[in-house]
PDB file of C-alpha atoms and ligand atoms in Angstrom:
ATOM      1  CA  UNK A  10       0.061  -0.175  -0.116  1.00  0.00           C
ATOM      2  CA  UNK A  11       1.754   3.040  -1.527  1.00  0.00           C
ATOM      3  CA  UNK A  12       0.990   6.885  -0.670  1.00  0.00           C
ATOM      4  CA  UNK A  13       1.984   9.157  -3.880  1.00  0.00           C
ATOM      5  CA  UNK A  14       2.140  12.378  -1.687  1.00  0.00           C
ATOM      6  CA  UNK A  15       2.947  14.618  -4.525  1.00  0.00           C
ATOM      7  CA  UNK A  16       1.625  13.820  -8.303  1.00  0.00           C
ATOM      8  CA  UNK A  17       0.272  16.326 -10.792  1.00  0.00           C
ATOM      9  CA  UNK A  18      -2.463  14.073 -12.434  1.00  0.00           C
ATOM     10  CA  UNK A  19      -4.363  17.144 -13.176  1.00  0.00           C
ATOM     11  CA  UNK A  20      -1.845  18.327 -15.775  1.00  0.00           C
ATOM     12  CA  UNK A  21      -2.856  18.183 -19.355  1.00  0.00           C
ATOM     13  CA  UNK A  22      -0.587  15.242 -19.994  1.00  0.00           C
ATOM     14  CA  UNK A  23      -2.990  13.166 -18.313  1.00  0.00           C
ATOM     15  CA  UNK A  24      -6.199  14.406 -20.176  1.00  0.00           C
ATOM     16  CA  UNK A  25      -6.940  11.568 -22.288  1.00  0.00           C
ATOM     17  CA  UNK A  26      -5.869   8.542 -20.189  1.00  0.00           C
ATOM     18  CA  UNK A  27      -6.576   9.743 -16.499  1.00  0.00           C
ATOM     19  CA  UNK A  28      -9.010   6.873 -15.774  1.00  0.00           C
ATOM     20  CA  UNK A  29      -6.136   4.321 -17.088  1.00  0.00           C
ATOM     21  CA  UNK A  30      -3.420   5.904 -15.184  1.00  0.00           C
ATOM     22  CA  UNK A  31      -5.593   5.644 -11.999  1.00  0.00           C
ATOM     23  CA  UNK A  32      -6.397   1.935 -12.481  1.00  0.00           C
ATOM     24  CA  UNK A  33      -2.442   1.430 -13.101  1.00  0.00           C
ATOM     25  CA  UNK A  34      -1.883   3.333  -9.957  1.00  0.00           C
ATOM     26  CA  UNK A  35      -4.201   0.964  -8.335  1.00  0.00           C
ATOM     27  CA  UNK A  36      -2.665  -2.150  -9.583  1.00  0.00           C
ATOM     28  CA  UNK A  37       0.871  -1.110  -8.451  1.00  0.00           C
ATOM     29  CA  UNK A  38      -0.334  -0.658  -4.914  1.00  0.00           C
ATOM     30  CA  UNK A  39      -0.881   3.083  -4.878  1.00  0.00           C
ATOM     31  CA  UNK A  40      -3.793   3.333  -2.662  1.00  0.00           C
ATOM     32  CA  UNK A  41      -3.460   7.294  -1.812  1.00  0.00           C
ATOM     33  CA  UNK A  42      -2.415  10.266  -3.820  1.00  0.00           C
ATOM     34  CA  UNK A  43      -2.063  14.043  -3.279  1.00  0.00           C
ATOM     35  CA  UNK A  44      -2.822  16.097  -6.527  1.00  0.00           C
ATOM     36  CA  UNK A  45      -1.104  19.138  -6.207  1.00  0.00           C
ATOM     37  CA  UNK A  46      -2.408  22.462  -7.790  1.00  0.00           C
ATOM     38  CA  UNK A  47      -0.265  25.718  -8.242  1.00  0.00           C
ATOM     39  CA  UNK A  48      -2.025  27.932 -10.147  1.00  0.00           C
ATOM     40  CA  UNK A  49      -6.239  28.817 -11.243  1.00  0.00           C
ATOM     41  CA  UNK A  50      -6.524  26.006 -13.435  1.00  0.00           C
ATOM     42  CA  UNK A  51      -4.303  23.335 -11.859  1.00  0.00           C
ATOM     43  CA  UNK A  52      -6.045  23.897  -8.616  1.00  0.00           C
ATOM     44  CA  UNK A  53      -9.778  23.786 -10.237  1.00  0.00           C
ATOM     45  CA  UNK A  54      -8.411  20.692 -12.000  1.00  0.00           C
ATOM     46  CA  UNK A  55      -7.182  19.055  -8.823  1.00  0.00           C
ATOM     47  CA  UNK A  56     -10.333  19.450  -7.278  1.00  0.00           C
ATOM     48  CA  UNK A  57     -12.383  17.883  -9.914  1.00  0.00           C
ATOM     49  CA  UNK A  58     -10.179  14.889  -9.781  1.00  0.00           C
ATOM     50  CA  UNK A  59     -10.222  14.666  -5.980  1.00  0.00           C
ATOM     51  CA  UNK A  60     -14.159  14.877  -5.893  1.00  0.00           C
ATOM     52  CA  UNK A  61     -14.684  12.279  -8.153  1.00  0.00           C
ATOM     53  CA  UNK A  62     -11.582   9.604  -7.011  1.00  0.00           C
ATOM     54  CA  UNK A  63     -11.777   7.793  -3.462  1.00  0.00           C
ATOM     55  CA  UNK A  64      -8.546   8.103  -1.436  1.00  0.00           C
ATOM     56  CA  UNK A  65      -7.107  11.095  -3.775  1.00  0.00           C
ATOM     57  CA  UNK A  66      -6.578  14.337  -2.027  1.00  0.00           C
ATOM     58  CA  UNK A  67      -5.345  17.890  -2.974  1.00  0.00           C
ATOM     59  CA  UNK A  68      -2.949  20.553  -2.037  1.00  0.00           C
ATOM     60  CA  UNK A  69      -3.723  24.139  -3.499  1.00  0.00           C
ATOM     61  CA  UNK A  70      -1.158  26.737  -3.225  1.00  0.00           C
ATOM     62  CA  UNK A  71       1.029  29.038  -5.754  1.00  0.00           C
ATOM     63  CA  UNK A  72       4.014  28.084  -7.517  1.00  0.00           C
ATOM     64  CA  UNK A  73       7.064  30.620  -7.159  1.00  0.00           C
ATOM     65  CA  UNK A  74       7.712  30.871 -10.800  1.00  0.00           C
ATOM     66  CA  UNK A  75       4.009  32.234 -11.054  1.00  0.00           C
ATOM     67  CA  UNK A  76       4.570  34.409  -7.803  1.00  0.00           C
ATOM     68  CA  UNK A  77       4.249  37.340  -9.824  1.00  0.00           C
ATOM     69  CA  UNK A  78       0.945  36.518 -11.019  1.00  0.00           C
ATOM     70  CA  UNK A  79      -0.668  35.971  -7.646  1.00  0.00           C
ATOM     71  CA  UNK A  80      -3.248  38.599  -6.925  1.00  0.00           C
ATOM     72  CA  UNK A  81      -4.722  39.314  -3.145  1.00  0.00           C
ATOM     73  CA  UNK A  82      -7.654  37.869  -4.653  1.00  0.00           C
ATOM     74  CA  UNK A  83      -6.066  34.655  -5.041  1.00  0.00           C
ATOM     75  CA  UNK A  84      -4.440  34.249  -1.676  1.00  0.00           C
ATOM     76  CA  UNK A  85      -8.094  34.876  -0.478  1.00  0.00           C
ATOM     77  CA  UNK A  86      -9.421  32.004  -2.554  1.00  0.00           C
ATOM     78  CA  UNK A  87      -6.978  29.265  -0.933  1.00  0.00           C
ATOM     79  CA  UNK A  88      -8.032  30.492   2.367  1.00  0.00           C
ATOM     80  CA  UNK A  89     -11.550  29.841   1.103  1.00  0.00           C
ATOM     81  CA  UNK A  90     -10.163  26.474  -0.611  1.00  0.00           C
ATOM     82  CA  UNK A  91      -8.554  25.800   2.892  1.00  0.00           C
ATOM     83  CA  UNK A  92     -11.918  24.297   4.048  1.00  0.00           C
ATOM     84  CA  UNK A  93     -12.638  22.164   1.622  1.00  0.00           C
ATOM     85  CA  UNK A  94     -12.536  18.493   2.947  1.00  0.00           C
ATOM     86  CA  UNK A  95     -10.307  17.264   0.465  1.00  0.00           C
ATOM     87  CA  UNK A  96      -7.553  19.801   0.892  1.00  0.00           C
ATOM     88  CA  UNK A  97      -4.844  18.360   3.007  1.00  0.00           C
ATOM     89  CA  UNK A  98      -2.023  21.176   2.849  1.00  0.00           C
ATOM     90  CA  UNK A  99      -1.230  24.331   0.856  1.00  0.00           C
ATOM     91  CA  UNK A 100       1.523  24.139  -1.719  1.00  0.00           C
ATOM     92  CA  UNK A 101       3.576  23.939  -3.461  1.00  0.00           C
ATOM     93  CA  UNK A 102       4.891  26.529  -2.606  1.00  0.00           C
ATOM     94  CA  UNK A 103       8.536  27.883  -2.404  1.00  0.00           C
ATOM     95  CA  UNK A 104      11.523  29.461  -3.941  1.00  0.00           C
ATOM     96  CA  UNK A 105      12.585  29.062  -7.546  1.00  0.00           C
ATOM     97  CA  UNK A 106      15.699  30.444  -8.656  1.00  0.00           C
ATOM     98  CA  UNK A 107      16.163  28.344 -11.982  1.00  0.00           C
ATOM     99  CA  UNK A 108      13.390  30.907 -13.653  1.00  0.00           C
ATOM    100  CA  UNK A 109      13.570  34.419 -13.840  1.00  0.00           C
ATOM    101  CA  UNK A 110       9.719  34.928 -14.514  1.00  0.00           C
ATOM    102  CA  UNK A 111       9.061  35.988 -10.923  1.00  0.00           C
ATOM    103  CA  UNK A 112      11.726  38.059  -9.406  1.00  0.00           C
ATOM    104  CA  UNK A 113      13.497  36.872  -5.803  1.00  0.00           C
ATOM    105  CA  UNK A 114      11.856  39.409  -3.752  1.00  0.00           C
ATOM    106  CA  UNK A 115       8.581  38.802  -5.213  1.00  0.00           C
ATOM    107  CA  UNK A 116       8.923  34.939  -4.692  1.00  0.00           C
ATOM    108  CA  UNK A 117       9.853  35.715  -1.344  1.00  0.00           C
ATOM    109  CA  UNK A 118       7.024  37.744  -0.394  1.00  0.00           C
ATOM    110  CA  UNK A 119       4.305  35.563  -1.819  1.00  0.00           C
ATOM    111  CA  UNK A 120       6.177  32.267  -0.038  1.00  0.00           C
ATOM    112  CA  UNK A 121       5.937  34.419   3.308  1.00  0.00           C
ATOM    113  CA  UNK A 122       2.176  34.990   2.664  1.00  0.00           C
ATOM    114  CA  UNK A 123       1.537  31.409   2.061  1.00  0.00           C
ATOM    115  CA  UNK A 124       3.403  30.352   5.019  1.00  0.00           C
ATOM    116  CA  UNK A 125       1.104  32.761   7.255  1.00  0.00           C
ATOM    117  CA  UNK A 126      -1.851  31.588   5.871  1.00  0.00           C
ATOM    118  CA  UNK A 127      -1.226  27.867   6.494  1.00  0.00           C
ATOM    119  CA  UNK A 128      -0.329  28.834  10.108  1.00  0.00           C
ATOM    120  CA  UNK A 129      -3.847  30.621  10.241  1.00  0.00           C
ATOM    121  CA  UNK A 130      -5.843  27.776   8.419  1.00  0.00           C
ATOM    122  CA  UNK A 131      -3.615  25.264  10.298  1.00  0.00           C
ATOM    123  CA  UNK A 132      -2.501  23.231   7.435  1.00  0.00           C
ATOM    124  CA  UNK A 133       0.905  21.876   6.462  1.00  0.00           C
ATOM    125  CA  UNK A 134       3.098  23.042   3.609  1.00  0.00           C
ATOM    126  CA  UNK A 135       4.577  21.829   0.669  1.00  0.00           C
ATOM    127  CA  UNK A 136       7.720  23.165  -0.199  1.00  0.00           C
ATOM    128  CA  UNK A 137       9.476  23.463  -3.608  1.00  0.00           C
ATOM    129  CA  UNK A 138      12.779  24.495  -3.557  1.00  0.00           C
ATOM    130  CA  UNK A 139      15.031  24.854  -6.828  1.00  0.00           C
ATOM    131  CA  UNK A 140      18.677  26.296  -6.413  1.00  0.00           C
ATOM    132  CA  UNK A 141      17.312  28.369  -3.327  1.00  0.00           C
ATOM    133  CA  UNK A 142      18.090  26.227  -0.421  1.00  0.00           C
ATOM    134  CA  UNK A 143      19.944  28.774   1.765  1.00  0.00           C
ATOM    135  CA  UNK A 144      16.647  31.064   1.436  1.00  0.00           C
ATOM    136  CA  UNK A 145      14.062  28.664   1.697  1.00  0.00           C
ATOM    137  CA  UNK A 146      15.687  27.694   5.186  1.00  0.00           C
ATOM    138  CA  UNK A 147      15.896  31.218   6.123  1.00  0.00           C
ATOM    139  CA  UNK A 148      12.402  31.990   5.383  1.00  0.00           C
ATOM    140  CA  UNK A 149      10.797  28.774   7.106  1.00  0.00           C
ATOM    141  CA  UNK A 150      12.981  29.512  10.142  1.00  0.00           C
ATOM    142  CA  UNK A 151      11.585  33.297  10.338  1.00  0.00           C
ATOM    143  CA  UNK A 152       7.981  32.377   9.742  1.00  0.00           C
ATOM    144  CA  UNK A 153       8.084  29.963  12.448  1.00  0.00           C
ATOM    145  CA  UNK A 154       6.918  27.180   9.859  1.00  0.00           C
ATOM    146  CA  UNK A 155       7.670  24.099  12.056  1.00  0.00           C
ATOM    147  CA  UNK A 156       4.620  25.316  13.715  1.00  0.00           C
ATOM    148  CA  UNK A 157       2.613  23.612  10.964  1.00  0.00           C
ATOM    149  CA  UNK A 158       5.467  21.788   9.466  1.00  0.00           C
ATOM    150  CA  UNK A 159       5.151  19.745   5.946  1.00  0.00           C
ATOM    151  CA  UNK A 160       6.882  18.243   3.230  1.00  0.00           C
ATOM    152  CA  UNK A 161      10.538  19.555   1.768  1.00  0.00           C
ATOM    153  CA  UNK A 162       9.179  17.780  -1.721  1.00  0.00           C
ATOM    154  CA  UNK A 163      11.668  16.087  -4.283  1.00  0.00           C
ATOM    155  CA  UNK A 164      14.430  16.821  -1.925  1.00  0.00           C
ATOM    156  CA  UNK A 165      17.592  17.046  -3.703  1.00  0.00           C
ATOM    157  CA  UNK A 166      19.820  18.865  -0.997  1.00  0.00           C
ATOM    158  CA  UNK A 167      22.565  17.139   0.919  1.00  0.00           C
ATOM    159  CA  UNK A 168      21.914  14.977   4.214  1.00  0.00           C
ATOM    160  CA  UNK A 169      22.955  18.098   6.438  1.00  0.00           C
ATOM    161  CA  UNK A 170      20.386  20.238   4.817  1.00  0.00           C
ATOM    162  CA  UNK A 171      17.726  17.388   5.360  1.00  0.00           C
ATOM    163  CA  UNK A 172      19.085  17.703   9.207  1.00  0.00           C
ATOM    164  CA  UNK A 173      18.059  21.148   9.070  1.00  0.00           C
ATOM    165  CA  UNK A 174      14.866  20.413   7.679  1.00  0.00           C
ATOM    166  CA  UNK A 175      13.827  17.571  10.085  1.00  0.00           C
ATOM    167  CA  UNK A 176      14.656  19.767  12.600  1.00  0.00           C
ATOM    168  CA  UNK A 177      11.921  22.274  11.635  1.00  0.00           C
ATOM    169  CA  UNK A 178       9.655  19.573  11.598  1.00  0.00           C
ATOM    170  CA  UNK A 179       9.309  19.008   8.075  1.00  0.00           C
ATOM    171  CA  UNK A 180       9.414  15.411   6.466  1.00  0.00           C
ATOM    172  CA  UNK A 181      11.477  14.734   3.311  1.00  0.00           C
ATOM    173  CA  UNK A 182       9.973  13.045   0.299  1.00  0.00           C
ATOM    174  CA  UNK A 183      11.987  11.436  -2.623  1.00  0.00           C
ATOM    175  CA  UNK A 184      10.860  10.992  -6.131  1.00  0.00           C
ATOM    176  CA  UNK A 185      12.431   9.625  -9.154  1.00  0.00           C
ATOM    177  CA  UNK A 186      15.728  11.235  -8.702  1.00  0.00           C
ATOM    178  CA  UNK A 187      16.683   8.693  -5.805  1.00  0.00           C
ATOM    179  CA  UNK A 188      16.596   5.856  -8.604  1.00  0.00           C
ATOM    180  CA  UNK A 189      19.118   7.376 -10.758  1.00  0.00           C
ATOM    181  CA  UNK A 190      22.440   5.961 -10.854  1.00  0.00           C
ATOM    182  CA  UNK A 191      24.390   9.246 -10.503  1.00  0.00           C
ATOM    183  CA  UNK A 192      22.237  10.557  -7.762  1.00  0.00           C
ATOM    184  CA  UNK A 193      24.617  10.528  -4.906  1.00  0.00           C
ATOM    185  CA  UNK A 194      23.067  13.287  -2.640  1.00  0.00           C
ATOM    186  CA  UNK A 195      19.601  11.839  -2.812  1.00  0.00           C
ATOM    187  CA  UNK A 196      20.692   8.068  -2.172  1.00  0.00           C
ATOM    188  CA  UNK A 197      22.725   9.265   0.894  1.00  0.00           C
ATOM    189  CA  UNK A 198      19.707  11.160   1.924  1.00  0.00           C
ATOM    190  CA  UNK A 199      17.707   8.163   1.758  1.00  0.00           C
ATOM    191  CA  UNK A 200      20.116   6.138   3.883  1.00  0.00           C
ATOM    192  CA  UNK A 201      20.196   8.879   6.193  1.00  0.00           C
ATOM    193  CA  UNK A 202      16.614  10.162   7.423  1.00  0.00           C
ATOM    194  CA  UNK A 203      14.822   8.083   9.935  1.00  0.00           C
ATOM    195  CA  UNK A 204      12.127   6.092   8.168  1.00  0.00           C
ATOM    196  CA  UNK A 205       9.326   7.828  10.081  1.00  0.00           C
ATOM    197  CA  UNK A 206      10.205  11.004   8.483  1.00  0.00           C
ATOM    198  CA  UNK A 207      10.365   9.842   4.711  1.00  0.00           C
ATOM    199  CA  UNK A 208       8.111  10.253   2.179  1.00  0.00           C
ATOM    200  CA  UNK A 209       7.544   9.035  -1.438  1.00  0.00           C
ATOM    201  CA  UNK A 210       6.402  10.786  -4.362  1.00  0.00           C
ATOM    202  CA  UNK A 211       6.600  10.951  -8.253  1.00  0.00           C
ATOM    203  CA  UNK A 212       5.898  14.871  -9.401  1.00  0.00           C
ATOM    204  CA  UNK A 213       4.557  12.859 -12.283  1.00  0.00           C
ATOM    205  CA  UNK A 214       4.360  13.920 -15.421  1.00  0.00           C
ATOM    206  CA  UNK A 215       8.102  14.959 -14.151  1.00  0.00           C
ATOM    207  CA  UNK A 216      10.988  13.085 -13.150  1.00  0.00           C
ATOM    208  CA  UNK A 217      10.013   9.762 -13.770  1.00  0.00           C
ATOM    209  CA  UNK A 218      12.231   7.174 -12.400  1.00  0.00           C
ATOM    210  CA  UNK A 219      14.589   4.686 -13.840  1.00  0.00           C
ATOM    211  CA  UNK A 220      13.987   2.887 -16.328  1.00  0.00           C
ATOM    212  CA  UNK A 221      11.497   5.311 -17.283  1.00  0.00           C
ATOM    213  CA  UNK A 222      13.854   8.601 -17.107  1.00  0.00           C
ATOM    214  CA  UNK A 223      12.711  10.784 -19.631  1.00  0.00           C
ATOM    215  CA  UNK A 224       9.253   9.625 -20.232  1.00  0.00           C
ATOM    216  CA  UNK A 225       5.966  10.699 -19.028  1.00  0.00           C
ATOM    217  CA  UNK A 226       5.849   9.922 -15.014  1.00  0.00           C
ATOM    218  CA  UNK A 227       2.964   8.726 -13.292  1.00  0.00           C
ATOM    219  CA  UNK A 228       1.636   7.528 -10.049  1.00  0.00           C
ATOM    220  CA  UNK A 229       2.231   3.956 -10.645  1.00  0.00           C
ATOM    221  CA  UNK A 230       5.688   4.430 -10.436  1.00  0.00           C
ATOM    222  CA  UNK A 231       6.238   5.601  -6.855  1.00  0.00           C
ATOM    223  CA  UNK A 232       6.639   1.796  -6.084  1.00  0.00           C
ATOM    224  CA  UNK A 233      10.542   2.099  -8.239  1.00  0.00           C
ATOM    225  CA  UNK A 234      11.058   4.879  -5.630  1.00  0.00           C
ATOM    226  CA  UNK A 235      10.193   2.840  -2.669  1.00  0.00           C
ATOM    227  CA  UNK A 236      11.789  -0.122  -4.423  1.00  0.00           C
ATOM    228  CA  UNK A 237      14.813   2.049  -4.227  1.00  0.00           C
ATOM    229  CA  UNK A 238      14.738   3.120  -0.750  1.00  0.00           C
ATOM    230  CA  UNK A 239      14.195  -0.550   0.319  1.00  0.00           C
ATOM    231  CA  UNK A 240      17.566  -1.689  -1.182  1.00  0.00           C
ATOM    232  CA  UNK A 241      19.382   1.618   0.322  1.00  0.00           C
ATOM    233  CA  UNK A 242      18.144   1.018   3.721  1.00  0.00           C
ATOM    234  CA  UNK A 243      18.410  -2.777   3.440  1.00  0.00           C
ATOM    235  CA  UNK A 244      14.646  -3.022   4.363  1.00  0.00           C
ATOM    236  CA  UNK A 245      11.573  -4.860   2.787  1.00  0.00           C
ATOM    237  CA  UNK A 246       9.755  -3.167   0.202  1.00  0.00           C
ATOM    238  CA  UNK A 247       6.452  -3.550   2.343  1.00  0.00           C
ATOM    239  CA  UNK A 248       8.433  -2.156   5.352  1.00  0.00           C
ATOM    240  CA  UNK A 249       8.807   1.038   3.047  1.00  0.00           C
ATOM    241  CA  UNK A 250       5.359   1.161   1.912  1.00  0.00           C
ATOM    242  CA  UNK A 251       3.773   0.732   5.112  1.00  0.00           C
ATOM    243  CA  UNK A 252       5.983   3.398   6.840  1.00  0.00           C
ATOM    244  CA  UNK A 253       5.719   5.982   4.192  1.00  0.00           C
ATOM    245  CA  UNK A 254       1.895   5.625   4.092  1.00  0.00           C
ATOM    246  CA  UNK A 255       1.495   5.715   8.029  1.00  0.00           C
ATOM    247  CA  UNK A 256       3.862   9.184   7.791  1.00  0.00           C
ATOM    248  CA  UNK A 257       1.937  10.628   5.164  1.00  0.00           C
ATOM    249  CA  UNK A 258      -1.594   9.968   6.917  1.00  0.00           C
ATOM    250  CA  UNK A 259      -0.490  11.317   9.883  1.00  0.00           C
ATOM    251  CA  UNK A 260       0.737  14.368   8.472  1.00  0.00           C
ATOM    252  CA  UNK A 261      -2.290  14.892   6.335  1.00  0.00           C
ATOM    253  CA  UNK A 262      -4.537  13.941   9.156  1.00  0.00           C
ATOM    254  CA  UNK A 263      -6.340  11.123   6.848  1.00  0.00           C
ATOM    255  CA  UNK A 264      -8.585   8.742   9.296  1.00  0.00           C
TER     256      UNK A 264
HETATM  257 ZN1   ZN B 313       7.868  21.377  -7.333  1.00  0.00          ZN
HETATM  258 ZN1   ZN B 314       5.165  19.492  -8.292  1.00  0.00          ZN
END
């Protein structure tokens, strides 16, 4: 029984075969998933999906790449959505210095506003970080994000940074990159982070694990991520599945 804690089956790449994708996930043992929306269209689609499929939940937020587009009414909308029974987290939010559509200062402000909202509505947060680790950690600390905690999604940092995040009440979520042969850091992190603080995700349709690297990713492949973690930790797939699913259910307050 697996929990894909971060997927975008609301992406248009799943338009035609969403039904079949959900079926394949079930067959692979993926019983739960969180569908992440990060702007108006993807949030609306995520909510449609979670209204339709059992054991699917939504996280709603504003992506740092598009931070410049977020208006006050969007933040108010997120606050409204936080009361939806299947919305279990806010995000993805954070900082992304790889793309320069939104200036850093705007990204930081939008990130801070969303953390404050999460504290107000008492939901955990899902953090997107690309090439911005130092600023992400500083802002999480300054905003006292440990009060709500959450997930460092598709974590790609060092074990030292992972430790800092654990200390701030965050879970570490690993995705496809942990299966890549040359991925030293994610493998180190998988070994060092304790089992009760690890989660698995796909971030599909992006970042497909080996041997599907470069192809469209989908929730069924989260099993490959869990298998890799099991191998690295020297425990069974079943143990990884059971513990990561229990962690996710606890964090998201499911059952
Ligand atoms: Zn992301
Ligand atoms: Zn994502």
